Tab-separated table of C-alpha atoms in Angstrom:
chain	number	residue	atom	x	y	z
A	1	MET	CA	-50.665	44.034	69.709
A	2	LYS	CA	-50.137	41.647	66.814
A	3	LYS	CA	-52.040	43.978	64.476
A	4	ILE	CA	-50.040	46.994	65.582
A	5	PHE	CA	-46.759	45.142	65.091
A	6	THR	CA	-47.826	43.959	61.630
A	7	LEU	CA	-48.878	47.455	60.560
A	8	LEU	CA	-45.687	49.034	61.922
A	9	PHE	CA	-43.641	46.371	60.196
A	10	MET	CA	-45.567	46.902	56.969
A	11	PHE	CA	-45.061	50.663	56.885
A	12	GLY	CA	-41.470	50.490	58.095
A	13	TYR	CA	-40.664	47.922	55.484
A	14	LEU	CA	-42.416	49.947	52.800
A	15	SER	CA	-40.411	53.054	53.659
A	16	MET	CA	-37.136	51.120	53.296
A	17	MET	CA	-37.859	50.078	49.703
A	18	ALA	CA	-35.319	51.637	47.394
A	19	GLN	CA	-35.025	49.810	44.108
A	20	GLN	CA	-37.758	49.873	41.475
A	21	ASN	CA	-37.558	46.160	40.589
A	22	ASP	CA	-37.746	45.077	44.210
A	23	ARG	CA	-40.709	47.295	44.993
A	24	LEU	CA	-43.293	45.012	43.437
A	25	GLU	CA	-41.904	41.966	45.243
A	26	GLN	CA	-41.737	43.844	48.517
A	27	LEU	CA	-45.222	45.213	48.060
A	28	ASN	CA	-46.465	41.683	47.437
A	29	ALA	CA	-44.727	40.501	50.617
A	30	LEU	CA	-46.511	43.255	52.565
A	31	LYS	CA	-49.782	42.276	50.935
A	32	VAL	CA	-49.281	38.630	51.916
A	33	ALA	CA	-48.594	39.617	55.539
A	34	PHE	CA	-51.596	41.943	55.609
A	35	PHE	CA	-53.973	39.368	54.091
A	36	THR	CA	-52.647	36.570	56.288
A	37	GLU	CA	-53.502	38.611	59.353
A	38	LYS	CA	-56.892	39.775	58.079
A	39	LEU	CA	-58.081	36.388	56.807
A	40	ASP	CA	-56.704	34.241	59.643
A	41	LEU	CA	-56.215	31.282	57.294
A	42	SER	CA	-55.472	27.816	58.609
A	43	ALA	CA	-52.440	26.047	57.123
A	44	LYS	CA	-54.721	23.946	54.912
A	45	GLU	CA	-56.692	27.004	53.756
A	46	ALA	CA	-53.508	28.951	53.026
A	47	GLN	CA	-52.144	26.074	50.959
A	48	GLY	CA	-55.190	26.231	48.676
A	49	PHE	CA	-55.749	29.981	48.853
A	50	TRP	CA	-52.377	31.433	47.821
A	51	PRO	CA	-51.935	29.704	44.435
A	52	ILE	CA	-55.446	30.776	43.406
A	53	TYR	CA	-55.028	34.320	44.703
A	54	ASN	CA	-51.563	34.704	43.177
A	55	LYS	CA	-52.890	33.642	39.760
A	56	TYR	CA	-55.766	36.117	40.097
A	57	SER	CA	-53.365	38.861	41.151
A	58	SER	CA	-51.017	38.158	38.256
A	59	ASP	CA	-53.836	38.131	35.691
A	60	SER	CA	-55.284	41.342	37.122
A	61	TYR	CA	-51.882	43.031	36.940
A	62	LYS	CA	-51.517	41.998	33.284
A	63	ILE	CA	-54.873	43.575	32.421
A	64	ARG	CA	-53.867	46.861	34.066
A	65	GLN	CA	-50.448	46.761	32.435
A	66	ASN	CA	-51.972	46.196	28.983
A	67	GLN	CA	-54.239	49.175	29.543
A	68	ARG	CA	-51.304	51.396	30.547
A	69	GLU	CA	-49.291	50.217	27.551
A	70	GLU	CA	-52.140	51.014	25.181
A	71	TYR	CA	-52.378	54.483	26.706
A	72	ARG	CA	-48.634	55.063	26.298
A	73	GLN	CA	-48.762	53.985	22.663
A	74	ASN	CA	-51.601	56.356	21.814
A	75	VAL	CA	-50.770	59.458	23.837
A	76	LYS	CA	-47.724	61.613	23.287
A	77	ARG	CA	-45.695	62.448	26.363
A	78	GLY	CA	-47.025	65.628	27.954
A	79	GLU	CA	-50.198	65.636	25.884
A	80	LYS	CA	-53.189	66.888	27.832
A	81	LEU	CA	-56.336	64.832	28.186
A	82	GLU	CA	-58.502	67.593	26.730
A	83	ASP	CA	-56.298	67.669	23.612
A	84	LEU	CA	-56.918	64.035	22.664
A	85	ALA	CA	-58.718	63.369	19.404
A	86	ASP	CA	-62.253	62.004	19.725
A	87	GLU	CA	-61.329	58.700	18.084
A	88	VAL	CA	-58.470	58.203	20.570
A	89	SER	CA	-60.776	59.022	23.481
A	90	GLU	CA	-63.392	56.645	22.114
A	91	LYS	CA	-60.767	53.926	21.864
A	92	PHE	CA	-59.776	54.529	25.505
A	93	VAL	CA	-63.377	54.328	26.672
A	94	ALA	CA	-63.832	51.001	24.863
A	95	SER	CA	-60.531	49.755	26.261
A	96	PHE	CA	-61.519	50.836	29.769
A	97	LEU	CA	-64.854	49.033	29.583
A	98	SER	CA	-63.191	45.916	28.215
A	99	ALA	CA	-60.620	45.932	31.021
A	100	GLU	CA	-63.342	46.442	33.635
A	101	GLU	CA	-65.284	43.491	32.197
A	102	GLN	CA	-62.141	41.341	32.274
A	103	GLN	CA	-61.493	42.353	35.890
A	104	LEU	CA	-65.084	41.474	36.816
A	105	GLN	CA	-64.757	38.051	35.182
A	106	LEU	CA	-61.490	37.484	37.064
A	107	LYS	CA	-63.136	38.383	40.375
A	108	LYS	CA	-66.054	36.063	39.687
A	109	LYS	CA	-63.621	33.250	38.918
A	110	LEU	CA	-61.643	34.022	42.067
A	111	VAL	CA	-64.747	33.807	44.244
A	112	LYS	CA	-65.894	30.614	42.537
A	113	ASP	CA	-62.477	28.980	42.944
A	114	LEU	CA	-62.100	30.080	46.569
A	115	LYS	CA	-65.551	28.866	47.680
A	116	SER	CA	-64.295	25.287	47.870
A	117	ILE	CA	-61.325	26.365	50.013
A	118	ILE	CA	-62.517	29.118	52.363
A	119	SER	CA	-65.864	30.288	53.679
A	120	SER	CA	-67.886	33.109	52.168
A	121	LYS	CA	-67.143	35.061	55.333
A	122	LYS	CA	-63.401	34.855	54.615
A	123	ILE	CA	-63.982	35.698	50.962
A	124	TRP	CA	-65.790	38.834	52.107
A	125	ARG	CA	-62.873	39.579	54.464
A	126	LEU	CA	-60.540	39.247	51.466
A	127	ILE	CA	-62.589	41.742	49.460
A	128	ARG	CA	-62.506	44.200	52.362
A	129	ALA	CA	-58.786	43.540	52.994
A	130	GLU	CA	-57.972	44.365	49.365
A	131	ASP	CA	-59.725	47.717	49.741
A	132	GLU	CA	-58.031	48.407	53.081
A	133	PHE	CA	-54.620	47.526	51.692
A	134	LYS	CA	-55.067	49.823	48.700
A	135	GLN	CA	-56.179	52.644	50.987
A	136	LYS	CA	-53.183	52.169	53.297
A	137	MET	CA	-50.816	52.205	50.329
A	138	ILE	CA	-52.403	55.409	49.008
A	139	GLU	CA	-52.057	57.015	52.440
A	140	GLU	CA	-48.422	55.903	52.670
A	141	TYR	CA	-47.736	57.291	49.188
A	142	LYS	CA	-49.261	60.636	50.160
A	143	LYS	CA	-47.186	60.784	53.352
A	144	ARG	CA	-43.982	60.018	51.465
A	145	ARG	CA	-44.794	62.581	48.781
A	146	GLU	CA	-45.560	65.236	51.390
A	147	LYS	CA	-42.358	64.388	53.272
A	148	ASN	CA	-40.307	64.686	50.075
A	149	ARG	CA	-42.000	67.974	49.254
A	150	ASN	CA	-41.214	69.364	52.707
A	151	GLU	CA	-37.573	68.236	52.494
A	152	LYS	CA	-37.127	70.106	49.202
A	153	GLU	CA	-38.350	73.390	50.674
């Protein structure tokens, strides 16, 4: 029952989000609720876990944002992928690999830092919860997009 309530709350709350600036904060609040349920952290574990995870999350976001910014700076609006010059494409491939390496190093650091706070079992639950959360957000996005498409018709 608790899981059902949390999921209903999460999706209901997500559908109420209206402003762009608040969306990231609200999404993070949903993520915290989702992870709290999935990981079943004690108060002591949560006290150590959240600062480490929040730092990881922030650093990961910055890497993705830098990658998007580089893309925006090098690709004209509306330009098709197949029309990119080889040197631009090569630059993007190098940038992608660099970002992936940075993300991997961040994840390794996260696991290392969390091992002294939570068990490997809970770290594995975190990894799975991140994937589940992303999948639920993708599904919610698709539902909202389909709903908007149907309303326009």
